[in-house]
mmCIF file of C-alpha atoms and ligand atoms in Angstrom:
data_model
loop_
_atom_site.group_PDB
_atom_site.id
_atom_site.type_symbol
_atom_site.label_atom_id
_atom_site.label_comp_id
_atom_site.label_asym_id
_atom_site.label_seq_id
_atom_site.Cartn_x
_atom_site.Cartn_y
_atom_site.Cartn_z
ATOM 1 C CA MET A 1 34.478 4.466 62.775
ATOM 2 C CA LYS A 2 37.776 3.091 61.551
ATOM 3 C CA PHE A 3 39.150 3.694 58.089
ATOM 4 C CA SER A 4 41.521 1.277 56.356
ATOM 5 C CA ASN A 5 40.617 1.494 52.683
ATOM 6 C CA VAL A 6 40.327 4.827 50.948
ATOM 7 C CA MET A 7 39.315 5.494 47.372
ATOM 8 C CA VAL A 8 40.462 8.748 45.803
ATOM 9 C CA ALA A 9 38.343 9.787 42.822
ATOM 10 C CA GLY A 10 40.008 11.998 40.225
ATOM 11 C CA SER A 11 43.776 11.739 40.075
ATOM 12 C CA GLY A 12 44.761 15.168 38.771
ATOM 13 C CA VAL A 13 46.748 17.875 40.572
ATOM 14 C CA LEU A 14 45.091 17.399 43.954
ATOM 15 C CA GLY A 15 43.802 13.828 43.730
ATOM 16 C CA SER A 16 47.256 12.392 43.080
ATOM 17 C CA GLN A 17 48.668 14.291 46.059
ATOM 18 C CA ILE A 18 45.828 13.198 48.370
ATOM 19 C CA ALA A 19 46.204 9.587 47.217
ATOM 20 C CA TYR A 20 49.940 9.406 47.759
ATOM 21 C CA GLN A 21 49.885 11.234 51.114
ATOM 22 C CA THR A 22 47.167 8.861 52.365
ATOM 23 C CA ALA A 23 49.057 5.773 51.189
ATOM 24 C CA TYR A 24 52.337 7.100 52.566
ATOM 25 C CA LYS A 25 50.656 7.395 55.978
ATOM 26 C CA GLY A 26 49.668 3.725 55.970
ATOM 27 C CA PHE A 27 46.206 3.471 54.392
ATOM 28 C CA GLN A 28 45.300 1.220 51.452
ATOM 29 C CA VAL A 29 44.418 3.548 48.598
ATOM 30 C CA THR A 30 42.565 2.911 45.362
ATOM 31 C CA VAL A 31 42.954 5.645 42.794
ATOM 32 C CA TYR A 32 39.938 5.933 40.505
ATOM 33 C CA ASP A 33 39.834 7.960 37.279
ATOM 34 C CA ILE A 34 37.841 7.841 34.059
ATOM 35 C CA ASN A 35 40.247 5.783 31.926
ATOM 36 C CA ASP A 36 43.662 4.143 31.780
ATOM 37 C CA GLU A 37 45.228 7.161 30.132
ATOM 38 C CA ALA A 38 44.259 9.356 33.105
ATOM 39 C CA LEU A 39 45.582 6.676 35.469
ATOM 40 C CA ASP A 40 48.904 6.532 33.614
ATOM 41 C CA LYS A 41 49.215 10.289 34.115
ATOM 42 C CA ALA A 42 48.423 9.763 37.790
ATOM 43 C CA LYS A 43 51.256 7.252 38.091
ATOM 44 C CA GLU A 44 53.638 9.796 36.573
ATOM 45 C CA ARG A 45 52.431 12.456 39.022
ATOM 46 C CA VAL A 46 52.937 10.080 41.925
ATOM 47 C CA GLU A 47 56.474 9.237 40.789
ATOM 48 C CA LYS A 48 57.315 12.954 40.749
ATOM 49 C CA LEU A 49 55.779 13.325 44.197
ATOM 50 C CA MET A 50 57.939 10.489 45.523
ATOM 51 C CA THR A 51 61.040 12.435 44.473
ATOM 52 C CA LEU A 52 59.736 15.512 46.311
ATOM 53 C CA TYR A 53 58.980 13.483 49.462
ATOM 54 C CA LYS A 54 62.535 12.126 49.389
ATOM 55 C CA GLN A 55 63.982 15.630 49.076
ATOM 56 C CA ASP A 56 61.692 17.385 51.545
ATOM 57 C CA PHE A 57 61.648 14.753 54.279
ATOM 58 C CA ASP A 58 65.062 13.169 53.753
ATOM 59 C CA LEU A 59 63.577 9.753 52.913
ATOM 60 C CA THR A 60 65.076 6.726 51.165
ATOM 61 C CA ASP A 61 63.798 5.020 48.022
ATOM 62 C CA ALA A 62 62.486 2.203 50.234
ATOM 63 C CA ASP A 63 60.543 4.662 52.429
ATOM 64 C CA VAL A 64 58.679 6.233 49.539
ATOM 65 C CA GLN A 65 58.209 2.904 47.758
ATOM 66 C CA GLN A 66 56.309 1.531 50.762
ATOM 67 C CA GLY A 67 53.662 4.190 50.208
ATOM 68 C CA TYR A 68 53.420 3.349 46.519
ATOM 69 C CA GLU A 69 52.920 -0.333 47.277
ATOM 70 C CA ARG A 70 49.748 0.491 49.199
ATOM 71 C CA MET A 71 48.227 2.054 46.069
ATOM 72 C CA ARG A 72 46.237 0.461 43.306
ATOM 73 C CA PHE A 73 44.690 2.056 40.254
ATOM 74 C CA SER A 74 41.326 1.368 38.659
ATOM 75 C CA ALA A 75 39.052 2.855 36.007
ATOM 76 C CA ASN A 76 36.126 0.692 37.112
ATOM 77 C CA LEU A 77 34.024 2.559 39.673
ATOM 78 C CA SER A 78 32.183 -0.345 41.295
ATOM 79 C CA GLU A 79 35.366 -2.374 41.572
ATOM 80 C CA ALA A 80 37.364 0.603 42.896
ATOM 81 C CA VAL A 81 34.862 1.411 45.651
ATOM 82 C CA GLN A 82 33.935 -2.121 46.725
ATOM 83 C CA ASP A 83 36.017 -2.130 49.952
ATOM 84 C CA ALA A 84 36.178 1.614 50.563
ATOM 85 C CA ASP A 85 35.512 2.999 54.027
ATOM 86 C CA LEU A 86 35.992 6.491 52.660
ATOM 87 C CA VAL A 87 35.921 8.127 49.230
ATOM 88 C CA ILE A 88 37.776 11.405 48.793
ATOM 89 C CA GLU A 89 36.548 13.090 45.638
ATOM 90 C CA ALA A 90 38.787 15.405 43.599
ATOM 91 C CA VAL A 91 37.037 15.402 40.207
ATOM 92 C CA PRO A 92 36.880 18.650 38.172
ATOM 93 C CA GLU A 93 35.323 21.725 39.761
ATOM 94 C CA LYS A 94 32.104 21.652 37.722
ATOM 95 C CA LEU A 95 28.749 21.136 39.413
ATOM 96 C CA ALA A 96 27.386 18.923 36.607
ATOM 97 C CA ILE A 97 30.443 16.613 36.783
ATOM 98 C CA LYS A 98 30.219 16.359 40.579
ATOM 99 C CA LYS A 99 26.470 15.614 40.463
ATOM 100 C CA ASP A 100 26.922 12.945 37.829
ATOM 101 C CA PHE A 101 29.842 11.383 39.682
ATOM 102 C CA TYR A 102 27.962 11.200 43.022
ATOM 103 C CA THR A 103 24.839 9.777 41.414
ATOM 104 C CA LYS A 104 26.885 6.903 39.960
ATOM 105 C CA LEU A 105 28.991 6.486 43.093
ATOM 106 C CA GLY A 106 25.943 6.357 45.378
ATOM 107 C CA GLU A 107 24.534 3.491 43.342
ATOM 108 C CA VAL A 108 27.604 1.229 43.605
ATOM 109 C CA ALA A 109 29.283 2.120 46.916
ATOM 110 C CA PRO A 110 28.735 -0.090 50.003
ATOM 111 C CA ASP A 111 26.389 1.405 52.633
ATOM 112 C CA LYS A 112 29.252 1.990 55.075
ATOM 113 C CA THR A 113 31.243 4.237 52.721
ATOM 114 C CA ILE A 114 31.632 7.889 53.676
ATOM 115 C CA PHE A 115 32.029 10.453 50.887
ATOM 116 C CA ALA A 116 34.170 13.594 51.195
ATOM 117 C CA THR A 117 34.522 16.286 48.563
ATOM 118 C CA ASN A 118 37.632 18.399 48.022
ATOM 119 C CA THR A 119 35.663 21.130 46.231
ATOM 120 C CA SER A 120 37.167 24.616 46.554
ATOM 121 C CA THR A 121 34.340 26.851 45.392
ATOM 122 C CA LEU A 122 31.146 24.769 45.527
ATOM 123 C CA LEU A 123 29.245 23.870 48.691
ATOM 124 C CA PRO A 124 28.562 20.241 49.719
ATOM 125 C CA SER A 125 24.815 20.973 49.970
ATOM 126 C CA GLN A 126 24.765 21.678 46.220
ATOM 127 C CA PHE A 127 25.213 17.969 45.522
ATOM 128 C CA ALA A 128 24.403 16.247 48.848
ATOM 129 C CA LYS A 129 21.152 14.866 47.440
ATOM 130 C CA GLU A 130 22.925 13.115 44.560
ATOM 131 C CA THR A 131 25.093 11.116 46.987
ATOM 132 C CA GLY A 132 21.997 9.256 48.221
ATOM 133 C CA ARG A 133 23.540 9.424 51.733
ATOM 134 C CA PRO A 134 23.738 13.089 52.781
ATOM 135 C CA GLU A 135 24.383 12.144 56.428
ATOM 136 C CA LYS A 136 27.621 10.401 55.373
ATOM 137 C CA PHE A 137 28.792 13.269 53.164
ATOM 138 C CA LEU A 138 30.875 16.384 53.911
ATOM 139 C CA ALA A 139 33.813 18.426 52.624
ATOM 140 C CA LEU A 140 37.474 17.624 53.250
ATOM 141 C CA HIS A 141 39.430 20.423 51.626
ATOM 142 C CA PHE A 142 43.161 20.319 51.064
ATOM 143 C CA ALA A 143 45.543 23.006 49.816
ATOM 144 C CA ASN A 144 47.878 22.487 46.860
ATOM 145 C CA ASP A 145 51.241 20.903 47.858
ATOM 146 C CA ILE A 146 49.569 19.032 50.687
ATOM 147 C CA ARG A 147 52.751 17.381 51.928
ATOM 148 C CA VAL A 148 54.020 20.796 53.109
ATOM 149 C CA LYS A 149 50.925 23.007 53.198
ATOM 150 C CA ASN A 150 49.073 20.469 55.292
ATOM 151 C CA THR A 151 45.770 22.120 56.111
ATOM 152 C CA ALA A 152 42.598 20.017 56.052
ATOM 153 C CA GLU A 153 39.417 22.036 56.312
ATOM 154 C CA ILE A 154 36.646 19.645 57.340
ATOM 155 C CA MET A 155 33.259 21.199 56.708
ATOM 156 C CA LYS A 156 29.740 19.916 57.439
ATOM 157 C CA HIS A 157 26.644 20.644 55.486
ATOM 158 C CA GLU A 158 23.350 20.777 57.356
ATOM 159 C CA GLY A 159 22.661 17.055 57.035
ATOM 160 C CA THR A 160 26.112 15.693 57.991
ATOM 161 C CA ASP A 161 26.115 13.264 60.922
ATOM 162 C CA ASP A 162 28.283 14.496 63.828
ATOM 163 C CA HIS A 163 30.045 11.130 64.165
ATOM 164 C CA VAL A 164 31.015 11.246 60.507
ATOM 165 C CA PHE A 165 32.354 14.768 60.972
ATOM 166 C CA GLN A 166 34.407 13.712 64.008
ATOM 167 C CA ALA A 167 35.718 10.631 62.197
ATOM 168 C CA LEU A 168 36.967 12.832 59.368
ATOM 169 C CA VAL A 169 38.707 15.179 61.810
ATOM 170 C CA GLU A 170 40.562 12.148 63.199
ATOM 171 C CA PHE A 171 41.302 10.769 59.746
ATOM 172 C CA ALA A 172 42.768 14.093 58.601
ATOM 173 C CA GLU A 173 45.149 14.020 61.528
ATOM 174 C CA ALA A 174 46.073 10.397 60.824
ATOM 175 C CA ILE A 175 47.228 11.320 57.321
ATOM 176 C CA GLY A 176 49.470 14.081 58.624
ATOM 177 C CA MET A 177 47.184 17.071 58.128
ATOM 178 C CA VAL A 178 46.305 19.812 60.586
ATOM 179 C CA PRO A 179 42.529 19.251 60.978
ATOM 180 C CA LEU A 180 40.469 22.446 60.875
ATOM 181 C CA PRO A 181 36.839 21.701 61.795
ATOM 182 C CA ILE A 182 34.190 24.001 60.263
ATOM 183 C CA TYR A 183 30.740 23.633 61.794
ATOM 184 C CA LYS A 184 28.614 25.321 59.135
ATOM 185 C CA GLU A 185 28.844 25.691 55.399
ATOM 186 C CA GLN A 186 30.943 28.674 54.432
ATOM 187 C CA PRO A 187 31.937 29.569 50.849
ATOM 188 C CA GLY A 188 35.752 29.734 50.809
ATOM 189 C CA TYR A 189 36.038 27.746 54.047
ATOM 190 C CA ILE A 190 38.218 29.539 56.644
ATOM 191 C CA LEU A 191 41.343 30.162 54.618
ATOM 192 C CA ASN A 192 39.839 31.825 51.566
ATOM 193 C CA SER A 193 37.298 33.695 53.693
ATOM 194 C CA LEU A 194 40.316 35.408 55.235
ATOM 195 C CA LEU A 195 42.720 35.433 52.323
ATOM 196 C CA VAL A 196 40.581 36.673 49.432
ATOM 197 C CA PRO A 197 39.419 39.929 51.125
ATOM 198 C CA PHE A 198 42.984 40.491 52.383
ATOM 199 C CA LEU A 199 44.467 40.124 48.902
ATOM 200 C CA ASN A 200 41.716 42.312 47.441
ATOM 201 C CA ALA A 201 42.440 45.044 49.982
ATOM 202 C CA GLY A 202 46.125 45.022 49.044
ATOM 203 C CA GLN A 203 45.393 45.143 45.324
ATOM 204 C CA GLU A 204 42.930 48.015 45.738
ATOM 205 C CA LEU A 205 45.541 50.057 47.635
ATOM 206 C CA LEU A 206 47.885 49.496 44.700
ATOM 207 C CA VAL A 207 45.516 50.248 41.792
ATOM 208 C CA ASN A 208 44.224 53.354 43.570
ATOM 209 C CA ASP A 209 47.843 54.633 43.713
ATOM 210 C CA ILE A 210 47.862 54.727 47.517
ATOM 211 C CA ALA A 211 51.215 52.949 47.806
ATOM 212 C CA ASP A 212 53.467 50.614 45.815
ATOM 213 C CA ALA A 213 53.330 46.812 46.164
ATOM 214 C CA HIS A 214 56.573 46.417 48.075
ATOM 215 C CA THR A 215 55.631 49.130 50.589
ATOM 216 C CA ILE A 216 52.251 47.483 51.186
ATOM 217 C CA ASP A 217 53.943 44.123 51.807
ATOM 218 C CA LYS A 218 56.571 45.737 54.023
ATOM 219 C CA THR A 219 53.850 47.391 56.128
ATOM 220 C CA TRP A 220 52.140 44.062 56.714
ATOM 221 C CA MET A 221 55.355 42.201 57.438
ATOM 222 C CA VAL A 222 56.832 44.723 59.894
ATOM 223 C CA ALA A 223 53.573 45.384 61.706
ATOM 224 C CA THR A 224 52.383 41.788 62.101
ATOM 225 C CA GLY A 225 55.584 39.758 61.921
ATOM 226 C CA SER A 226 54.204 37.830 58.949
ATOM 227 C CA PRO A 227 56.730 36.220 56.598
ATOM 228 C CA ALA A 228 54.964 37.566 53.486
ATOM 229 C CA GLY A 229 52.590 40.347 52.461
ATOM 230 C CA PRO A 230 49.687 40.269 49.974
ATOM 231 C CA PHE A 231 51.806 40.694 46.854
ATOM 232 C CA ALA A 232 54.255 37.946 47.764
ATOM 233 C CA ILE A 233 51.228 35.712 48.374
ATOM 234 C CA LEU A 234 49.669 36.745 45.054
ATOM 235 C CA ASP A 235 52.854 35.663 43.268
ATOM 236 C CA THR A 236 52.519 32.214 44.842
ATOM 237 C CA VAL A 237 48.806 31.913 44.116
ATOM 238 C CA GLY A 238 49.524 32.922 40.508
ATOM 239 C CA ILE A 239 48.489 36.172 38.821
ATOM 240 C CA ARG A 240 46.168 34.346 36.410
ATOM 241 C CA THR A 241 44.131 32.930 39.285
ATOM 242 C CA ALA A 242 44.006 36.363 40.955
ATOM 243 C CA TYR A 243 42.886 37.868 37.651
ATOM 244 C CA ASN A 244 40.137 35.263 37.193
ATOM 245 C CA ILE A 245 38.748 36.023 40.654
ATOM 246 C CA SER A 246 38.716 39.816 40.110
ATOM 247 C CA TYR A 247 37.458 39.490 36.545
ATOM 248 C CA ALA A 248 34.456 37.417 37.663
ATOM 249 C CA LYS A 249 33.602 39.946 40.371
ATOM 250 C CA GLY A 250 34.055 42.799 37.903
ATOM 251 C CA GLU A 251 31.673 41.124 35.470
ATOM 252 C CA ALA A 252 29.153 40.926 38.314
ATOM 253 C CA GLY A 253 29.318 44.711 38.680
ATOM 254 C CA ASP A 254 32.034 45.269 41.295
ATOM 255 C CA GLU A 255 33.903 48.330 39.998
ATOM 256 C CA ALA A 256 36.885 48.076 42.331
ATOM 257 C CA ALA A 257 37.414 44.468 41.228
ATOM 258 C CA GLN A 258 37.134 45.527 37.595
ATOM 259 C CA LYS A 259 39.927 48.053 38.085
ATOM 260 C CA VAL A 260 42.104 45.372 39.719
ATOM 261 C CA ALA A 261 41.388 42.934 36.868
ATOM 262 C CA THR A 262 42.378 45.516 34.230
ATOM 263 C CA PHE A 263 45.603 46.231 36.086
ATOM 264 C CA LEU A 264 46.476 42.535 36.428
ATOM 265 C CA LYS A 265 45.789 41.949 32.736
ATOM 266 C CA GLU A 266 47.629 44.951 31.301
ATOM 267 C CA GLU A 267 50.494 45.400 33.751
ATOM 268 C CA MET A 268 51.149 41.812 34.741
ATOM 269 C CA ILE A 269 49.763 39.048 32.493
ATOM 270 C CA ASP A 270 50.388 40.815 29.149
ATOM 271 C CA LYS A 271 53.984 41.420 30.290
ATOM 272 C CA GLY A 272 54.525 37.761 31.195
ATOM 273 C CA LYS A 273 54.554 38.479 34.931
ATOM 274 C CA LEU A 274 52.553 35.497 36.158
ATOM 275 C CA GLY A 275 54.109 35.113 39.590
ATOM 276 C CA THR A 276 56.579 32.470 40.807
ATOM 277 C CA GLU A 277 55.645 30.086 37.952
ATOM 278 C CA SER A 278 57.059 32.507 35.308
ATOM 279 C CA GLY A 279 59.975 33.744 37.448
ATOM 280 C CA GLU A 280 58.473 37.202 37.878
ATOM 281 C CA GLY A 281 55.339 38.711 39.353
ATOM 282 C CA PHE A 282 55.393 41.522 41.878
ATOM 283 C CA TYR A 283 58.869 40.168 42.727
ATOM 284 C CA LYS A 284 61.650 38.483 40.722
ATOM 285 C CA TYR A 285 62.470 34.837 41.524
ATOM 286 C CA PRO A 286 64.263 32.774 42.751
ATOM 287 C CA ASN A 287 65.517 35.470 45.149
ATOM 288 C CA PRO A 288 62.568 37.826 45.758
ATOM 289 C CA ALA A 289 63.332 41.153 47.457
ATOM 290 C CA TYR A 290 60.960 40.480 50.363
ATOM 291 C CA LEU A 291 63.213 37.647 51.535
ATOM 292 C CA GLU A 292 66.337 39.832 51.556
ATOM 293 C CA LYS A 293 67.430 40.794 55.024
ATOM 294 C CA ASP A 294 67.351 44.538 54.336
ATOM 295 C CA PHE A 295 63.788 44.526 52.974
ATOM 296 C CA LEU A 296 62.249 45.284 56.351
ATOM 297 C CA LYS A 297 64.664 48.126 57.065
ATOM 298 C CA ALA A 298 64.072 51.772 56.191
HETATM 299 P P1 LIG B 1 42.454 18.340 37.778
HETATM 300 O O1 LIG B 1 41.785 18.848 36.572
HETATM 301 O O2 LIG B 1 43.935 18.440 37.905
HETATM 302 O O3 LIG B 1 42.067 16.791 37.985
HETATM 303 C C1 LIG B 1 40.761 16.284 37.833
HETATM 304 C C2 LIG B 1 40.854 14.781 37.586
HETATM 305 O O4 LIG B 1 39.535 14.258 37.608
HETATM 306 C C3 LIG B 1 41.477 14.391 36.255
HETATM 307 O O5 LIG B 1 42.431 13.381 36.469
HETATM 308 C C4 LIG B 1 40.275 13.881 35.448
HETATM 309 O O6 LIG B 1 40.628 12.851 34.516
HETATM 310 C C5 LIG B 1 39.409 13.330 36.544
HETATM 311 N N1 LIG B 1 37.988 13.192 36.206
HETATM 312 C C6 LIG B 1 37.237 13.891 35.331
HETATM 313 N N2 LIG B 1 35.956 13.447 35.344
HETATM 314 C C7 LIG B 1 35.920 12.465 36.271
HETATM 315 C C8 LIG B 1 34.904 11.597 36.734
HETATM 316 N N3 LIG B 1 33.657 11.681 36.290
HETATM 317 N N4 LIG B 1 35.230 10.656 37.666
HETATM 318 C C9 LIG B 1 36.497 10.558 38.128
HETATM 319 N N5 LIG B 1 37.494 11.355 37.735
HETATM 320 C C10 LIG B 1 37.204 12.286 36.807
HETATM 321 O O7 LIG B 1 41.730 19.071 39.003
HETATM 322 P P2 LIG B 1 42.315 19.455 40.446
HETATM 323 O O8 LIG B 1 43.014 20.763 40.373
HETATM 324 O O9 LIG B 1 43.018 18.272 41.028
HETATM 325 O O10 LIG B 1 40.947 19.736 41.221
HETATM 326 C C11 LIG B 1 40.114 18.672 41.640
HETATM 327 C C12 LIG B 1 39.262 19.153 42.804
HETATM 328 O O11 LIG B 1 40.105 19.584 43.858
HETATM 329 C C13 LIG B 1 38.349 20.342 42.466
HETATM 330 O O12 LIG B 1 37.129 20.195 43.142
HETATM 331 C C14 LIG B 1 39.125 21.534 43.013
HETATM 332 O O13 LIG B 1 38.294 22.601 43.410
HETATM 333 C C15 LIG B 1 39.798 20.925 44.227
HETATM 334 N N6 LIG B 1 41.001 21.615 44.677
HETATM 335 C C16 LIG B 1 41.989 21.978 43.805
HETATM 336 C C17 LIG B 1 43.112 22.664 44.265
HETATM 337 C C18 LIG B 1 44.238 23.061 43.325
HETATM 338 O O14 LIG B 1 45.104 23.857 43.754
HETATM 339 N N7 LIG B 1 44.320 22.540 42.114
HETATM 340 C C19 LIG B 1 43.235 22.961 45.645
HETATM 341 C C20 LIG B 1 42.218 22.554 46.523
HETATM 342 C C21 LIG B 1 41.108 21.889 46.026
#
């Protein structure tokens, strides 16, 4: 299975990054979104990304322009997908939108086209039927800021063909990602299966007055050699996102999560402490204490 033409569906935060990274690495990319207005926004996002690529990888204008020249933009689904070997889908995280999108895509895509979803919280099996080709469908999950945080979690559902799975592992590597094969469906993939309980454990230690945030981070950093502890990570994730996760669990009856959610709302969000994006969370930015050389000392 050889991929040359890739269609990226949905050109928002993640779709625009996936599209540019794929084009930058030499593939022909068609960006598909619902209308020209959305595509104009995508072009703006890509221009900003090109500046970041130049800065981060010490590239010239000509280097980043080459990637851009391999991209085209279309709001017409059947035209956008006509030559696609692979579709990477990054449409909004709503089951009804995904189902509707795959039903329409399945009707117009060539038989050869493989479909990969970037969903974060849904499972591929929830909309495999709508694709009309479950054996050629799986998850390819990126992290935000894919040019630097280059994980690609490749996850099968029960009906995914092994050759398709292997082809996606190879494709992920070809676009500069670290491929992380996942053999069975798992909510949260590998990363969030590890990270979410870890962050919850840290937050519960804090809201139960066991220790303060910086001491908890320091413990983790000294003992494991990690560059950051749970609260530094929470600042990067964003306190609003952390709150939404705990709030949802609290609503479902988890009392510990409810306590965390109340803390995040009253002590953080209401005080404008949203993490790195607002300049303050559990640390103050741009020079957070955990990066100071004395932080790990007594
Ligand atoms: P976003 O809201 O920034 O972008 C969604 C895009 O999809 C928009 O451009 C919108 O116009 C377009 N769209 C809406 N309906 C569509 C349709 N029917 N067909 C085609 N395009 C349509 O969303 P996002 O943050 O980029 O998330 C997209 C997907 O990526 C979600 O499944 C999400 O879980 C996943 N994801 C997001 C992140 C993240 O950090 N934002 C990280 C990993 C995975």
